[in-house]
Coordinates of C-alpha atoms and ligand atoms in Angstrom, one line a residue:
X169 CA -73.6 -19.7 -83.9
X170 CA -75.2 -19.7 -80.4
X171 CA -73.8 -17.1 -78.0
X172 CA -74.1 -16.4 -74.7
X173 CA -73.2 -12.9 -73.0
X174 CA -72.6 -12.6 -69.2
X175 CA -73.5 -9.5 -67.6
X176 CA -76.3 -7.3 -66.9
X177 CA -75.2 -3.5 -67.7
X178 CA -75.1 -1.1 -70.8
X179 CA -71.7 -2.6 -71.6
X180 CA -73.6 -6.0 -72.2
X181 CA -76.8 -4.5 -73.8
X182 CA -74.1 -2.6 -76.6
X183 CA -72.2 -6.1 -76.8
X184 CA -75.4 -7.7 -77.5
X185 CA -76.7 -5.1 -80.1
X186 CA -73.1 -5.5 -82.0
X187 CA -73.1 -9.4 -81.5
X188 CA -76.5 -9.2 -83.1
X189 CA -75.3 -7.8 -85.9
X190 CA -73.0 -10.4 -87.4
X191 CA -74.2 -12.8 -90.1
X192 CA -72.2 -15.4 -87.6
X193 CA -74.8 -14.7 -85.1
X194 CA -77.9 -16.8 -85.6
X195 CA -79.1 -16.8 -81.4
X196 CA -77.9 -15.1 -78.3
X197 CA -78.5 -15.7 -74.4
X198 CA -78.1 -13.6 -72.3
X199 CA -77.3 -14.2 -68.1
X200 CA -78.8 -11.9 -66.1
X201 CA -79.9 -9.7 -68.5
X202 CA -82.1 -6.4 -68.3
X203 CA -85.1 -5.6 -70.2
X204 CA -83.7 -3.6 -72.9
X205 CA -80.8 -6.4 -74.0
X206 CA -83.7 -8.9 -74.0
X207 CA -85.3 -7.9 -76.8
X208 CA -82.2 -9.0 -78.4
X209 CA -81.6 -12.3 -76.1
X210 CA -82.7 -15.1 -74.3
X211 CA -81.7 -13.7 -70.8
X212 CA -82.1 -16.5 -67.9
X213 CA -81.4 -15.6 -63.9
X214 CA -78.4 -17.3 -62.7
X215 CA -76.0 -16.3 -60.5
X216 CA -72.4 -15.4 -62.8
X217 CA -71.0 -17.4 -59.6
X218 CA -72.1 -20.8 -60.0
X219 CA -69.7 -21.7 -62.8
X220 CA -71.0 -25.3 -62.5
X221 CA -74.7 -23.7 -63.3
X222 CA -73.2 -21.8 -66.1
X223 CA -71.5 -24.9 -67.8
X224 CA -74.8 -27.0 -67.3
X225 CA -76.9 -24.1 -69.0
X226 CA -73.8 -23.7 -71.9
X227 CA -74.5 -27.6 -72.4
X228 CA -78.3 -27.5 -72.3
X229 CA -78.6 -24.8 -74.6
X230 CA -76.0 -25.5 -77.1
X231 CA -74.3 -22.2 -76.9
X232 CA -71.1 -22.3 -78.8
X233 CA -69.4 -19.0 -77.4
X234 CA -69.6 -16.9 -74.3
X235 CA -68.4 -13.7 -73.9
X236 CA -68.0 -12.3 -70.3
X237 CA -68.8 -8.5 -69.4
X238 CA -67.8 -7.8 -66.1
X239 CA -64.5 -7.8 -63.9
X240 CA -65.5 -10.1 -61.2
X241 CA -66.3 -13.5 -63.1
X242 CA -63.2 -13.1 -65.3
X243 CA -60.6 -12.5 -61.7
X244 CA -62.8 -15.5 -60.4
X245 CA -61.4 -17.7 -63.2
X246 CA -64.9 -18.2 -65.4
X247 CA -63.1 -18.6 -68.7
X248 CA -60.2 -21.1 -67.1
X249 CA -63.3 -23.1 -66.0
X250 CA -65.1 -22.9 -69.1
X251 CA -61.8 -23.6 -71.3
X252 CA -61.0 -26.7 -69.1
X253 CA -64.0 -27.9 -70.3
X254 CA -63.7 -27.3 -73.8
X255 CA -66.3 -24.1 -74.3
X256 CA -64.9 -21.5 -76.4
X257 CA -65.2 -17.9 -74.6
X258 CA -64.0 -14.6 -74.8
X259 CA -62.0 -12.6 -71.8
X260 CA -58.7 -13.5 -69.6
X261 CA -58.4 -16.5 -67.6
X262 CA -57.8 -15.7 -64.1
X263 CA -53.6 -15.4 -64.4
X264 CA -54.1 -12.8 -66.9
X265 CA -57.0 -11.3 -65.4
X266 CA -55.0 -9.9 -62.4
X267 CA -54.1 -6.8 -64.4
X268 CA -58.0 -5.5 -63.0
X269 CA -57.7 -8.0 -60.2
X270 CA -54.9 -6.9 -58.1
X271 CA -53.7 -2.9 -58.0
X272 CA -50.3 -4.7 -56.5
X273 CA -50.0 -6.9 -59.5
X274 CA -49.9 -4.2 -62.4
X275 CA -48.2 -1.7 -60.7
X276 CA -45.1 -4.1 -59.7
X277 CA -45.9 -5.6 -63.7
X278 CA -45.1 -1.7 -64.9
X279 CA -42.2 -0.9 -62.7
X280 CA -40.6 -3.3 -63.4
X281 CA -41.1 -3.1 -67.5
X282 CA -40.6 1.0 -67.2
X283 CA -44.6 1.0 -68.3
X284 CA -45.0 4.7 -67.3
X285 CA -47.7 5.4 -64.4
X286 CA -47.8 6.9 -61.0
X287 CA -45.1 6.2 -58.3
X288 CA -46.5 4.2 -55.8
X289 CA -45.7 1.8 -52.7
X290 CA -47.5 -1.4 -51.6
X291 CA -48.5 -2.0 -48.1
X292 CA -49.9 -5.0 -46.1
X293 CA -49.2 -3.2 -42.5
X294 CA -51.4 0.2 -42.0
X295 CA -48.8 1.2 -39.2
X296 CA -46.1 0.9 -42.5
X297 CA -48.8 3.0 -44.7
X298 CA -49.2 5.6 -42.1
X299 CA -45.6 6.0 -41.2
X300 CA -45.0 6.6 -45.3
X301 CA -48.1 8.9 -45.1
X302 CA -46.0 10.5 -42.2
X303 CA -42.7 10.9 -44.2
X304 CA -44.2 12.0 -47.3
X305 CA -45.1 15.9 -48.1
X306 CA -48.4 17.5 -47.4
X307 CA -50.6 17.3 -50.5
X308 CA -52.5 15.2 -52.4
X309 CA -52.2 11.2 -52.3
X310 CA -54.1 8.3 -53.8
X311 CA -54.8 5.5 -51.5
X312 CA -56.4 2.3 -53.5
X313 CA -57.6 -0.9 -52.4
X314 CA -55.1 -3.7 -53.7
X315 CA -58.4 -6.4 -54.6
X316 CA -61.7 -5.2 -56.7
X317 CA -64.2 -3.0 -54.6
X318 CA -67.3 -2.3 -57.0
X319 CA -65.5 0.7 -58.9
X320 CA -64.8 2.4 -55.1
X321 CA -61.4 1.3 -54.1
X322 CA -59.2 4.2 -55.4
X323 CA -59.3 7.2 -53.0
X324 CA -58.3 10.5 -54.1
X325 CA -57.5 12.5 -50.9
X326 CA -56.8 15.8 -51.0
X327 CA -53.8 16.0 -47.8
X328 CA -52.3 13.5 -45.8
X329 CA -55.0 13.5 -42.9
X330 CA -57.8 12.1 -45.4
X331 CA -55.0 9.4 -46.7
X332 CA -54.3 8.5 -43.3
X333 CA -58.5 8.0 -43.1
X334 CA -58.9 5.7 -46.4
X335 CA -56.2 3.7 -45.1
X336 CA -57.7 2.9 -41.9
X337 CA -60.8 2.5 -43.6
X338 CA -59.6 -0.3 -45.4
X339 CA -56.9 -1.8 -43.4
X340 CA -58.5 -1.6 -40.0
X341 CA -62.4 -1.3 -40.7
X342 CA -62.2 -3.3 -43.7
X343 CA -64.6 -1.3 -45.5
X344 CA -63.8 -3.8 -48.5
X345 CA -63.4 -7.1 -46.5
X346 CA -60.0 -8.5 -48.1
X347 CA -59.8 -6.2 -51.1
X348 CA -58.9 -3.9 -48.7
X349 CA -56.3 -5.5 -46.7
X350 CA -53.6 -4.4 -49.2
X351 CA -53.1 -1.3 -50.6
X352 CA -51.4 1.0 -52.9
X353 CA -50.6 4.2 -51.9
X354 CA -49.7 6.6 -54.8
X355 CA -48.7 9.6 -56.2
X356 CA -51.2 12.5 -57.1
X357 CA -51.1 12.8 -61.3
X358 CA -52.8 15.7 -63.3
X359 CA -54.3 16.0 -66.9
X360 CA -57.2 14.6 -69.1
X361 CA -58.0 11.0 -68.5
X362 CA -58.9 9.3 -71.4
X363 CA -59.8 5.2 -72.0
X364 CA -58.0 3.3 -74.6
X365 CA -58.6 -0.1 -75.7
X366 CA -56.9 -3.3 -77.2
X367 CA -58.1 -6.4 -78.0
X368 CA -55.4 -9.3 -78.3
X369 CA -55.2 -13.1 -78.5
X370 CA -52.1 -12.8 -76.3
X371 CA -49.5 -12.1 -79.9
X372 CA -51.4 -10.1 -81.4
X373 CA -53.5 -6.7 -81.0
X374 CA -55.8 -4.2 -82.7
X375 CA -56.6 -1.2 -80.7
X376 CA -60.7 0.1 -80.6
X377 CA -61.4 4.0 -80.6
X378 CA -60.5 6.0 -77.7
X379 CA -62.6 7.5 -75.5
X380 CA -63.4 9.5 -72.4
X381 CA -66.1 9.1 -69.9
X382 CA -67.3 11.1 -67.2
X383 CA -67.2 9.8 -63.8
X384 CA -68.9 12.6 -61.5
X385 CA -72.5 12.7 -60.8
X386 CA -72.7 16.8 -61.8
X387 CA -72.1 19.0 -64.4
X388 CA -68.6 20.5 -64.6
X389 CA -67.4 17.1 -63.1
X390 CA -68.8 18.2 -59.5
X391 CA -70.8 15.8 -57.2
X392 CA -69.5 12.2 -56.0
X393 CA -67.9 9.8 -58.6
X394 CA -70.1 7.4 -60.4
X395 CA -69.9 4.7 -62.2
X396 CA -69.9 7.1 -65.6
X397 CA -72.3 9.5 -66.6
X398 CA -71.9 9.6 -70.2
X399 CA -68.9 8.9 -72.7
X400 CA -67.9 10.4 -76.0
X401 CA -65.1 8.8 -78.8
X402 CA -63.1 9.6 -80.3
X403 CA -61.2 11.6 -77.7
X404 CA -60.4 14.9 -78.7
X405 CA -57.3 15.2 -76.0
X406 CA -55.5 12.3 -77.8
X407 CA -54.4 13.4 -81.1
X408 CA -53.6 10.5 -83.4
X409 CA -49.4 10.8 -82.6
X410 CA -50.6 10.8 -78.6
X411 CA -52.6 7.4 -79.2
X412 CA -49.0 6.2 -81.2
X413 CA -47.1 7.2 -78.0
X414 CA -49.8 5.5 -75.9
X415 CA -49.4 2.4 -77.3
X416 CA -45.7 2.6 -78.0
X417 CA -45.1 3.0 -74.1
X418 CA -47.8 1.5 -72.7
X419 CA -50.1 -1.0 -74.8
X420 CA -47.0 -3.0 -76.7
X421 CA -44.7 -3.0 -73.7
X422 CA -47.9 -4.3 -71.6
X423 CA -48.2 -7.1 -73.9
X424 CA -44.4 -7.9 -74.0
X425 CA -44.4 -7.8 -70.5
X426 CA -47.2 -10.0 -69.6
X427 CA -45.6 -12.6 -72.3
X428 CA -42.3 -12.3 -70.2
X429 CA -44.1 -13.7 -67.5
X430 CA -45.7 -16.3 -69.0
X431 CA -49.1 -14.9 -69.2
X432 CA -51.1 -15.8 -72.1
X433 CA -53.9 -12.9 -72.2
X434 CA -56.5 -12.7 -74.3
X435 CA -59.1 -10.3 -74.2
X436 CA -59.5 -6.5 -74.0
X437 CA -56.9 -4.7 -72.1
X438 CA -58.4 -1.5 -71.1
X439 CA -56.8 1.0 -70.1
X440 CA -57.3 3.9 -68.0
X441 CA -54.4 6.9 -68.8
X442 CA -54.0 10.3 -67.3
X443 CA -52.3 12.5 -70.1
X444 CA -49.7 14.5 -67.6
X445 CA -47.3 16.6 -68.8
X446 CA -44.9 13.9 -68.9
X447 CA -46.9 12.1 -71.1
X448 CA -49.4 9.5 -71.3
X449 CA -49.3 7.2 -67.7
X450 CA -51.2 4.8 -66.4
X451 CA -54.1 5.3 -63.7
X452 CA -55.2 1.7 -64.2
X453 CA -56.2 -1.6 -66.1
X454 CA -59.0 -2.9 -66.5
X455 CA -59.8 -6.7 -68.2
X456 CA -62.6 -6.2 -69.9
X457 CA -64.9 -3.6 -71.6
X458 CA -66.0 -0.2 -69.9
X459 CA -69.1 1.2 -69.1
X460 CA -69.7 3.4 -70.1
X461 CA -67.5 4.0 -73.1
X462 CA -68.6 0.7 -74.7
X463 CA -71.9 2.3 -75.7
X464 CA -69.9 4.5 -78.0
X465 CA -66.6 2.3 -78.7
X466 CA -68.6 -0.6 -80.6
X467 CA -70.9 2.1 -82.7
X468 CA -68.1 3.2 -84.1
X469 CA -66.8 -0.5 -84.9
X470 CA -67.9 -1.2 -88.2
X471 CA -66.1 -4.7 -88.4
X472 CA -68.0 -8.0 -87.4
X473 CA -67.3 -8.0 -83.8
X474 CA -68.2 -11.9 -83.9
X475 CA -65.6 -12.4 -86.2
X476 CA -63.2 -10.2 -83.8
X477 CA -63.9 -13.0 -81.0
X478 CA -63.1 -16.0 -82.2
X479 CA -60.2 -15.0 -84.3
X480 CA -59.0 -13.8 -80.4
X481 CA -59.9 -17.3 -79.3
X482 CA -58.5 -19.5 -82.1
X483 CA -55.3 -17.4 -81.7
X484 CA -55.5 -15.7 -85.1
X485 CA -56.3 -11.7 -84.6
X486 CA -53.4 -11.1 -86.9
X487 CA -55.8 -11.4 -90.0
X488 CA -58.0 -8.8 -88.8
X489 CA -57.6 -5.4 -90.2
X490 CA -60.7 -3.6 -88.0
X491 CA -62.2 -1.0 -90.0
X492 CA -64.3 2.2 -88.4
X493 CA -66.5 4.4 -88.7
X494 CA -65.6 8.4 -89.8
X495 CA -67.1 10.0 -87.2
X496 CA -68.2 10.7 -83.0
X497 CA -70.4 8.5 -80.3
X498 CA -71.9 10.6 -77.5
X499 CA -73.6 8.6 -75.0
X500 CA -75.5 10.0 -72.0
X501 CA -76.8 8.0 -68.7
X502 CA -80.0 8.5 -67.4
X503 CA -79.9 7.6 -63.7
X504 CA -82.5 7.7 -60.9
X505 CA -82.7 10.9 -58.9
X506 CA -80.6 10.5 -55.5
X507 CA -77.6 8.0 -57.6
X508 CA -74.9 7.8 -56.4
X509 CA -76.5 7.7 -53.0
X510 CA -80.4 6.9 -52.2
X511 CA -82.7 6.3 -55.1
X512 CA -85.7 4.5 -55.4
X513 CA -86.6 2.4 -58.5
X514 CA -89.5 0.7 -60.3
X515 CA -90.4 4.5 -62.3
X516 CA -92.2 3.9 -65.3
X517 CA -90.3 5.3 -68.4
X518 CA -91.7 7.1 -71.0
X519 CA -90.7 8.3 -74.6
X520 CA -88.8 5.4 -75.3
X521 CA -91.1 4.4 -78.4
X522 CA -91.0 8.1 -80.0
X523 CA -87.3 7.4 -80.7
X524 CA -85.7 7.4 -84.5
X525 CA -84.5 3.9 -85.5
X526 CA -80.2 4.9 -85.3
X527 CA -81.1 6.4 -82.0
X528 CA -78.5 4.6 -79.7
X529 CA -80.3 3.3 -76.4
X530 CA -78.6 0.7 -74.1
X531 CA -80.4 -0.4 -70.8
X532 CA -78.9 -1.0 -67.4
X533 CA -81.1 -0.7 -64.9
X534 CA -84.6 -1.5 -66.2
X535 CA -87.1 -4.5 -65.9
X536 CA -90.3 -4.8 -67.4
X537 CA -93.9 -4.2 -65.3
X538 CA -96.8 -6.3 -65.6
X539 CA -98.3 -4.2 -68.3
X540 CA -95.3 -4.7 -70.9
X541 CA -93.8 -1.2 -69.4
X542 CA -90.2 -0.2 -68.8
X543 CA -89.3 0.8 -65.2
X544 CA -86.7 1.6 -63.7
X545 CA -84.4 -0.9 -61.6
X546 CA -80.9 0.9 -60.6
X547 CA -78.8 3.5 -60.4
X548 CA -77.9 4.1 -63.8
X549 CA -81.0 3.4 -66.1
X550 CA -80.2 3.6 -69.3
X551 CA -77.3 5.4 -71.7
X552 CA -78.8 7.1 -74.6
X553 CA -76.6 8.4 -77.6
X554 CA -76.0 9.0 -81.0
X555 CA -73.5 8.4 -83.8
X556 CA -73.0 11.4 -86.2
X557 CA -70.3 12.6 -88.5
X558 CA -69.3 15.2 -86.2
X559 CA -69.4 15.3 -82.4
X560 CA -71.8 18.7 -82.1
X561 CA -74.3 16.9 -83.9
X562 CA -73.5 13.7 -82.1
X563 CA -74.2 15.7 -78.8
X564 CA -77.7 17.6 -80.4
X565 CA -78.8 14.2 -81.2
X566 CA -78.1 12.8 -78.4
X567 CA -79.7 15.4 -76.4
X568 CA -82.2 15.7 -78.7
X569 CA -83.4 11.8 -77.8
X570 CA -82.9 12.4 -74.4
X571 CA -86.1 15.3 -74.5
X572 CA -88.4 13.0 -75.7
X573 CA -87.6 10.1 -72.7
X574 CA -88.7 10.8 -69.0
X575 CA -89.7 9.0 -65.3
X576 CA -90.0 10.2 -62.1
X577 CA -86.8 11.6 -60.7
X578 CA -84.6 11.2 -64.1
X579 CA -81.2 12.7 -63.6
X580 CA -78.5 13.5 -66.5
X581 CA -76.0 15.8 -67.1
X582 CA -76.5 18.3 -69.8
X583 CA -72.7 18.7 -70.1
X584 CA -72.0 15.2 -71.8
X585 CA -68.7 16.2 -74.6
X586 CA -69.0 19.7 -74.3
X587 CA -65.9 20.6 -73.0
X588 CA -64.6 18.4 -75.7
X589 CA -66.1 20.3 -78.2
X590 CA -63.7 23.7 -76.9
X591 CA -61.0 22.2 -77.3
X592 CA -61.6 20.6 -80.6
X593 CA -61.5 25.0 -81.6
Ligands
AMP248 P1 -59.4 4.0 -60.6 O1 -60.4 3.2 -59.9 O2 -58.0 3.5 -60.3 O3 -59.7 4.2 -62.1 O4 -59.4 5.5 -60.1 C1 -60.7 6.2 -60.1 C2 -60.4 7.6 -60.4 O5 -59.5 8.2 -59.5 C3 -59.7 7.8 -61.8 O6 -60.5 7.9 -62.8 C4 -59.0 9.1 -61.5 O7 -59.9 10.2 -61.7 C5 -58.6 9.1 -60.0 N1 -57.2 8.6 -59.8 C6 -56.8 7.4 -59.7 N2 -55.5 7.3 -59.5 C7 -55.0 8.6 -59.6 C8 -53.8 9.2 -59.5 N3 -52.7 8.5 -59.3 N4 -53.7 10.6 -59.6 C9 -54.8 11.3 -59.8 N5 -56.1 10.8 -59.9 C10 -56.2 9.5 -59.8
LIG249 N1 -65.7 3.5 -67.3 C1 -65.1 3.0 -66.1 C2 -65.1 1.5 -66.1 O1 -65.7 0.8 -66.9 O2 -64.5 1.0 -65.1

């Protein structure tokens, strides 16, 4: 089969590297791309936009199957375009894909099927938002931008006063231009966050490993949030009976639910959970893969993931039994010095050749120089990682890679798992 991957990150470089795997598999292309996943791929320049470009390249080159990485091609209605014209892809249309797309839309879905998650209220007027604000007990809030907002829209505020100001950032200033002009205001939820993951032809599910990722730019999950710093699976923090309940309460009833409403999903349903006392709730969903736990949920896949799609496409994920591997994936970004914030690109990067063949390195932000040489190109560079029977070793290897790699300005955190690793005693 010909397949064609959209995306550009880690998550698509991992979904390449699995894709590659499959005896199914005889090419894959690749749109954008970045240097590392092209060793694997054809990767060609066009924007994930121009669905009629996409369709026109789908036809030209034969593919027979596209999978789509990110968020914002799915809510934009790619795969209803691509399945109107008879091309085979995997990820939500753009009904279903309003679980990520609209905050508004999944938190009225779980209220109203008692899926357990923060209590919230839904505002389109800021002088209704403030006058809640206003009502409501000093302490922590989280304000969140109804529409997507590159990873940014949820603000956690610490009082009332910094509410009041991400609400008038994004209902008055429009900080996200119309993403912005609803919101969700929400209760403040404590515990561990951790990521699970389902895949399902819309009947049907099997669940993937789940994971945790680390969001802040500094060890002991200081500095500004990110988007993820490193990820390890499986997650210590849900036992095996937690990831029952998790799915018993959330994943199932999230299924059902979407059913009731005539939703036909199909896809990963990703979602984000904050283990509170209460149990496991929901912080959000997402409609596709994460980044960065994929680069440690598919190593740990030892099914054909191939196999896994179009059984999810021709409605048949029933037969699958997934089967996977006995054992921990650490993965740890390397970004550019300044990220979050400032950084400058186009670094060389060493070490990458010293590296042992099951040494797990994804690219995200790299391109290739003039001479053949990787450089750097974003934020977050590249996740490196290791699978191992056990998650110390998992970390030493991982770390252990990470020695041999350098370029000017690298920044990593040396705390990837660790915390994991005292609880596990
Ligand atoms: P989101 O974009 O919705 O995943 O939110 C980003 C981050 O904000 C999450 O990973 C949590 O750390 C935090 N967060 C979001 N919603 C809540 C909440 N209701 N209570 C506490 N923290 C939250
Ligand atoms: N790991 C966070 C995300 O993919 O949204």
């Amino acid at each position: 089969m010909r397949v064609l991957v959209l995306g550009s990150g880690g998550r698509e470089h991992t979904l390449v590297w699995k894709l590659a795997q499959s005896p199914k598999v005889d090419k894959i292309f690749c749109i954008p791309g970045n240097a590392g996943l092209c060793e694997l791929a054809e990767c060609h320049n066009l924007p994930l936009s121009d669905f009629d470009a996409l369709t026109d390249f789908i036809r030209a080159k034969g593919v027979d199957f596209t999978v789509v990485g990110p968020e914002q091609p799915l809510v934009n209605g790619v795969v209803d375009y691509f399945q109107e014209r008879g091309f085979p892809v995997f990820g939500p249309n753009r009904q279903a894909a309003q679980l990520e797309g609209s905050k508004i839309f999944s938190k009225k879905l779980m209220a109203q099927y008692g899926i357990p998650t923060a209590d919230f209220r839904e505002f389109d007027q800021a002088g209704e938002a403030f006058d809640y604000l206003d009502s409501l007990p000093e302490g922590p809030v989280v304000v969140k931008a109804d529409g997507l907002a590159a990873g940014k829209g949820a603000v956690v505020c610490p009082n009332r006063a910094a509410a009041r100001e991400a609400v008038h950032h994004m209902m008055n200033d429009l900080i996200f231009k119309d993403a912005g002009s609803r919101v969700v205001i929400e209760e403040f939820m404590t515990g561990e966050e951790v990521s699970i993951f389902a895949i399902t032809d819309g009947k049907d599910l099997i669940t993937l490993t789940p994971a945790q990722d680390f969001k802040r730019s500094l060890d002991g999950d200081l500095g500004k949030n990110t988007g993820g710093m490193g990820s390890y699976a499986p997650s210590v923090y849900l036992s095996p009976e937690l990831h029952q309940t998790a799915l018993d309460t959330i994943i199932y009833p999230t299924l059902k639910a979407l059913q009731a409403e005539g939703i036909l999903y199909q896809g990963v349903i990703y979602a984000g959970l904050m283990l509170t006392p209460a149990g496991p709730k929901v912080i959000e969903f997402n409609c596709r893969f994460g980044d960065p736990e994929t680069q440690v949920v598919l190593p740990l896949l030892q099914s054909d993931l191939m196999e896994i799609f179009l059984a999810v496409a021709e409605g048949r994920l029933g037969e699958i039994e997934p089967s996977f591997y006995d054992g921990s994936a650490v993965c740890v970004v390397l970004a550019s010095g300044g990220y979050p914030d400032f950084y400058t690109t186009g670094k060389v990067i060493s070490g990458l050749e010293g590296l042992p063949e099951e040494a797990l390195v994804f690219h995200a932000g790299t391109q290739k120089n003039e001479r053949g040489q990787f450089i750097t190109s974003g934020g977050r560079v590249m996740a490196v990682g290791a699978k191992q029977s056990s998650l110390q070793s998992a970390i030493d290897s991982a770390y252990r890679y990470i020695a041999g790699i350098s370029f000017d300005a690298m920044h990593f955190r040396k705390d990837i798992a660790r915390k994991a690793l005292e609880h596990k005693i």
